[in-house]
Amino acid sequence: AQSVAQPEDQVNVAEGNPLTVKCTYSVSGNPYLFWYVQYPNRGLQFLLKYITGDNLVKGSYGFEAEFNKRQTSFHLKKPSALVSDSALYFCAVRDHGSSNTGKLIFGQGTTLQVKP
Amino acid sequence: DAGVTQSPTHLIKTRGQQVTLRCSPISGHKSVSWYQQVLGQGPQFIFQYYEKEERGRGNFPDRFSARQFPNYSSELNVNALLLGDSALYLCASSLGWGRGNTEAFFGQGTRLTVV
């Protein structure tokens, strides 16, 4: 079964410091990986995706993610955190098994807290 | 361009009642998916529709049903509501469901409270 794990419930970082939000996955075949952000009482906003190609993927709002096939990881990163980055972050993998539903499987989410 | 729109934004229902949630996808998008997000958890897949046909169904009871209309909008119906159905219901649209149409764009969600 395909799955996603976000090992940290919360990540705390000071404004201006680099941030990393961790994600590991388990899939059969090549993974389609995504990061989404959710602000309070809002839907999910798409940040970036990895389908194929370069292992370093750049996305919205200065975020990037590094795909590591050997470690089955897809960590979200940003060189300099902003207070406004404080939100709930979800890693997801697309289930493209035999039924090819396009279903997204989400991790439990990681709360990012950026302090001034 | 308008994003994915969902209605209503909030509603409160009593146990045993039925509810209908609505979703309009981004213009040009033909695929709509529904997710349930319980507080403190990641979204869980309920249904996907593409070109008005059900293309996928998650592990939810038959009380949950959905449909997609010719204009690609969609409705999610839940019958015989239980307290445990209280959640944020998210609709997502995408161009399609093939390899080149992979990212899903989410609406603001409908917050359902069952009392």
Tab-separated table of C-alpha atoms in Angstrom:
chain	number	residue	atom	x	y	z
A	1	ALA	CA	0.000	0.000	0.000
A	2	GLN	CA	1.187	3.485	-0.767
A	3	SER	CA	1.726	5.828	2.154
A	4	VAL	CA	3.257	9.081	3.273
A	5	ALA	CA	4.817	9.871	6.636
A	6	GLN	CA	5.549	13.259	8.149
A	7	PRO	CA	7.575	12.413	11.248
A	8	GLU	CA	7.288	15.813	12.930
A	9	ASP	CA	3.996	17.154	14.265
A	10	GLN	CA	5.516	20.612	14.634
A	11	VAL	CA	8.597	22.448	13.434
A	12	ASN	CA	9.734	25.656	15.104
A	13	VAL	CA	12.155	28.032	13.411
A	14	ALA	CA	13.221	31.640	13.868
A	15	GLU	CA	12.425	34.150	11.139
A	16	GLY	CA	15.277	34.406	8.656
A	17	ASN	CA	16.599	30.930	9.387
A	18	PRO	CA	16.340	28.054	6.914
A	19	LEU	CA	13.494	25.613	7.413
A	20	THR	CA	12.971	21.954	6.564
A	21	VAL	CA	9.740	19.983	6.810
A	22	LYS	CA	10.308	16.266	6.421
A	23	CYS	CA	8.377	13.745	4.351
A	24	THR	CA	9.032	10.104	3.517
A	25	TYR	CA	6.982	7.943	1.211
A	26	SER	CA	6.318	4.356	0.299
A	27	VAL	CA	5.053	3.599	-3.197
A	28	SER	CA	5.210	0.937	-5.826
A	29	GLY	CA	6.649	2.338	-9.004
A	30	ASN	CA	7.672	5.922	-9.642
A	31	PRO	CA	6.219	8.402	-7.151
A	32	TYR	CA	4.267	11.532	-7.966
A	33	LEU	CA	4.867	13.755	-4.918
A	34	PHE	CA	3.269	17.001	-3.807
A	35	TRP	CA	3.418	19.607	-1.070
A	36	TYR	CA	0.388	21.621	0.007
A	37	VAL	CA	-0.025	24.345	2.640
A	38	GLN	CA	-3.145	25.028	4.674
A	39	TYR	CA	-3.856	28.235	6.563
A	40	PRO	CA	-6.437	28.246	9.377
A	41	ASN	CA	-10.000	27.631	8.181
A	42	ARG	CA	-8.860	27.498	4.580
A	43	GLY	CA	-8.458	24.890	1.876
A	44	LEU	CA	-5.155	23.494	0.667
A	45	GLN	CA	-2.863	25.540	-1.556
A	46	PHE	CA	-0.564	23.760	-4.007
A	47	LEU	CA	3.133	24.536	-3.445
A	48	LEU	CA	5.086	22.212	-5.708
A	49	LYS	CA	5.287	18.761	-7.248
A	50	TYR	CA	7.793	16.151	-8.350
A	51	ILE	CA	6.904	13.933	-11.275
A	52	THR	CA	10.213	13.313	-12.997
A	53	GLY	CA	13.420	15.131	-13.861
A	54	ASP	CA	15.595	17.232	-11.555
A	55	ASN	CA	15.614	16.104	-7.957
A	56	LEU	CA	15.394	19.708	-6.717
A	57	VAL	CA	11.964	21.138	-7.393
A	58	LYS	CA	11.175	24.842	-6.994
A	59	GLY	CA	7.692	26.001	-6.105
A	60	SER	CA	5.620	28.909	-4.891
A	61	TYR	CA	6.606	31.487	-2.234
A	62	GLY	CA	10.308	30.549	-2.335
A	63	PHE	CA	9.773	26.943	-1.294
A	64	GLU	CA	11.665	24.044	-2.803
A	65	ALA	CA	11.782	20.314	-2.225
A	66	GLU	CA	14.437	17.696	-2.744
A	67	PHE	CA	13.490	14.271	-4.054
A	68	ASN	CA	15.753	11.498	-2.792
A	69	LYS	CA	14.899	8.125	-4.273
A	70	ARG	CA	17.407	6.185	-2.199
A	71	GLN	CA	16.087	7.579	1.060
A	72	THR	CA	12.471	7.694	-0.241
A	73	SER	CA	12.194	11.255	0.987
A	74	PHE	CA	10.768	14.508	-0.325
A	75	HIS	CA	11.671	17.190	2.221
A	76	LEU	CA	10.308	20.709	1.881
A	77	LYS	CA	12.820	23.523	2.317
A	78	LYS	CA	13.114	27.277	2.317
A	79	PRO	CA	16.378	29.218	2.716
A	80	SER	CA	14.895	32.008	4.854
A	81	ALA	CA	11.661	31.575	6.798
A	82	LEU	CA	9.018	34.274	7.165
A	83	VAL	CA	6.498	34.657	9.974
A	84	SER	CA	3.805	34.451	7.288
A	85	ASP	CA	5.010	30.916	6.434
A	86	SER	CA	3.469	29.710	9.700
A	87	ALA	CA	0.823	27.195	8.649
A	88	LEU	CA	0.020	23.493	8.331
A	89	TYR	CA	1.971	21.656	5.634
A	90	PHE	CA	0.949	18.430	3.960
A	91	CYS	CA	3.002	16.058	1.876
A	92	ALA	CA	1.049	13.850	-0.536
A	93	VAL	CA	1.673	11.066	-3.005
A	94	ARG	CA	-0.539	10.306	-5.938
A	95	ASP	CA	-1.951	6.823	-6.072
A	96	HIS	CA	-1.406	5.829	-9.676
A	97	GLY	CA	-1.883	2.145	-9.225
A	98	SER	CA	-3.865	-0.116	-11.474
A	99	SER	CA	-7.070	1.872	-11.053
A	100	ASN	CA	-5.260	5.136	-11.799
A	101	THR	CA	-7.765	7.169	-9.880
A	102	GLY	CA	-5.527	10.137	-9.298
A	103	LYS	CA	-6.275	9.799	-5.612
A	104	LEU	CA	-3.926	11.743	-3.347
A	105	ILE	CA	-2.680	10.098	-0.170
A	106	PHE	CA	-1.767	12.687	2.447
A	107	GLY	CA	0.518	12.647	5.430
A	108	GLN	CA	-0.736	13.709	8.845
A	109	GLY	CA	0.563	17.225	8.410
A	110	THR	CA	3.303	19.288	10.059
A	111	THR	CA	2.618	22.588	11.768
A	112	LEU	CA	5.309	25.128	10.967
A	113	GLN	CA	5.741	27.903	13.526
A	114	VAL	CA	8.043	30.762	12.527
A	115	LYS	CA	8.837	33.131	15.375
A	116	PRO	CA	9.970	36.741	14.925
B	1	ASP	CA	-10.030	33.347	-13.076
B	2	ALA	CA	-12.118	31.913	-10.279
B	3	GLY	CA	-10.662	29.045	-8.353
B	4	VAL	CA	-12.544	26.057	-7.027
B	5	THR	CA	-15.693	27.248	-5.290
B	6	GLN	CA	-17.606	25.313	-2.671
B	7	SER	CA	-20.933	25.954	-1.016
B	8	PRO	CA	-22.001	26.355	1.654
B	9	THR	CA	-18.947	27.364	3.678
B	10	HIS	CA	-20.416	26.200	6.956
B	11	LEU	CA	-23.454	24.240	8.009
B	12	ILE	CA	-24.827	22.511	11.036
B	13	LYS	CA	-26.940	19.372	10.787
B	14	THR	CA	-28.590	17.010	13.225
B	15	ARG	CA	-27.763	13.317	13.467
B	16	GLY	CA	-29.778	11.298	10.977
B	17	GLN	CA	-30.258	14.162	8.553
B	18	GLN	CA	-28.999	14.326	4.982
B	19	VAL	CA	-26.667	16.939	3.532
B	20	THR	CA	-25.617	18.032	0.038
B	21	LEU	CA	-22.354	19.851	-0.602
B	22	ARG	CA	-21.599	21.580	-3.875
B	23	CYS	CA	-18.441	22.256	-5.847
B	24	SER	CA	-17.623	24.179	-9.009
B	25	PRO	CA	-14.226	23.336	-10.522
B	26	ILE	CA	-11.802	25.699	-12.178
B	27	SER	CA	-12.949	26.539	-15.694
B	28	GLY	CA	-11.646	23.911	-18.106
B	29	HIS	CA	-11.047	21.308	-15.419
B	30	LYS	CA	-12.905	18.069	-15.991
B	31	SER	CA	-11.946	16.127	-12.883
B	32	VAL	CA	-13.386	16.692	-9.426
B	33	SER	CA	-12.363	14.883	-6.257
B	34	TRP	CA	-13.795	15.003	-2.761
B	35	TYR	CA	-11.836	14.676	0.476
B	36	GLN	CA	-12.790	14.583	4.139
B	37	GLN	CA	-10.466	16.268	6.628
B	38	VAL	CA	-11.102	15.510	10.261
B	39	LEU	CA	-9.514	17.916	12.729
B	40	GLY	CA	-5.860	17.123	13.270
B	41	GLN	CA	-5.557	14.739	10.327
B	42	GLY	CA	-4.679	14.854	6.668
B	43	PRO	CA	-7.433	14.802	4.043
B	44	GLN	CA	-8.895	11.396	3.207
B	45	PHE	CA	-10.031	10.591	-0.326
B	46	ILE	CA	-13.753	10.001	-0.813
B	47	PHE	CA	-14.472	10.123	-4.564
B	48	GLN	CA	-13.065	11.162	-7.890
B	49	TYR	CA	-15.167	11.974	-10.948
B	50	TYR	CA	-13.916	12.564	-14.455
B	51	GLU	CA	-16.125	13.309	-17.422
B	52	LYS	CA	-19.191	12.639	-15.267
B	53	GLU	CA	-18.123	9.109	-14.386
B	54	GLU	CA	-16.898	7.831	-11.048
B	55	ARG	CA	-13.212	7.000	-11.400
B	56	GLY	CA	-12.329	6.225	-7.837
B	57	ARG	CA	-13.888	5.640	-4.442
B	58	GLY	CA	-12.242	5.736	-1.040
B	59	ASN	CA	-13.000	3.662	2.025
B	60	PHE	CA	-16.247	5.371	2.999
B	61	PRO	CA	-19.673	3.830	3.676
B	62	ASP	CA	-22.487	3.812	1.154
B	63	ARG	CA	-24.064	6.740	2.995
B	64	PHE	CA	-21.648	8.840	0.959
B	65	SER	CA	-22.481	9.407	-2.697
B	66	ALA	CA	-21.587	11.931	-5.347
B	67	ARG	CA	-22.231	12.909	-8.899
B	68	GLN	CA	-20.807	15.175	-11.561
B	69	PHE	CA	-22.912	17.261	-13.897
B	70	PRO	CA	-22.428	18.083	-17.613
B	71	ASN	CA	-20.842	21.435	-16.653
B	72	TYR	CA	-18.345	19.439	-14.482
B	73	SER	CA	-19.678	20.776	-11.200
B	74	SER	CA	-20.236	18.179	-8.524
B	75	GLU	CA	-22.326	17.351	-5.487
B	76	LEU	CA	-21.428	15.228	-2.488
B	77	ASN	CA	-24.333	13.733	-0.564
B	78	VAL	CA	-24.168	12.217	2.867
B	79	ASN	CA	-27.190	10.408	4.297
B	80	ALA	CA	-28.009	9.423	7.858
B	81	LEU	CA	-25.427	11.764	9.328
B	82	LEU	CA	-23.358	10.627	12.279
B	83	LEU	CA	-21.436	12.742	14.757
B	84	GLY	CA	-18.250	11.342	13.240
B	85	ASP	CA	-19.095	12.915	9.888
B	86	SER	CA	-18.230	16.305	11.344
B	87	ALA	CA	-15.276	17.493	9.288
B	88	LEU	CA	-14.009	19.878	6.640
B	89	TYR	CA	-15.057	18.585	3.228
B	90	LEU	CA	-12.704	19.607	0.471
B	91	CYS	CA	-13.292	19.602	-3.246
B	92	ALA	CA	-10.372	19.538	-5.654
B	93	SER	CA	-10.289	19.988	-9.395
B	94	SER	CA	-7.710	19.060	-11.988
B	95	LEU	CA	-7.502	19.099	-15.767
B	96	GLY	CA	-7.689	15.364	-15.963
B	97	TRP	CA	-6.146	12.352	-14.334
B	98	GLY	CA	-3.364	11.399	-16.651
B	99	ARG	CA	0.330	11.844	-16.070
B	100	GLY	CA	0.416	15.381	-17.408
B	101	ASN	CA	-2.512	16.597	-15.328
B	102	THR	CA	-1.380	15.759	-11.881
B	103	GLU	CA	-1.812	18.685	-9.544
B	104	ALA	CA	-5.125	19.195	-7.841
B	105	PHE	CA	-6.392	22.613	-6.800
B	106	PHE	CA	-8.545	22.760	-3.696
B	107	GLY	CA	-11.493	24.867	-2.708
B	108	GLN	CA	-11.912	26.543	0.671
B	109	GLY	CA	-13.933	23.638	1.954
B	110	THR	CA	-17.290	23.180	3.652
B	111	ARG	CA	-17.203	22.879	7.421
B	112	LEU	CA	-19.897	20.381	8.436
B	113	THR	CA	-20.865	20.082	12.071
B	114	VAL	CA	-23.212	17.276	13.093
B	115	VAL	CA	-24.930	17.711	16.454
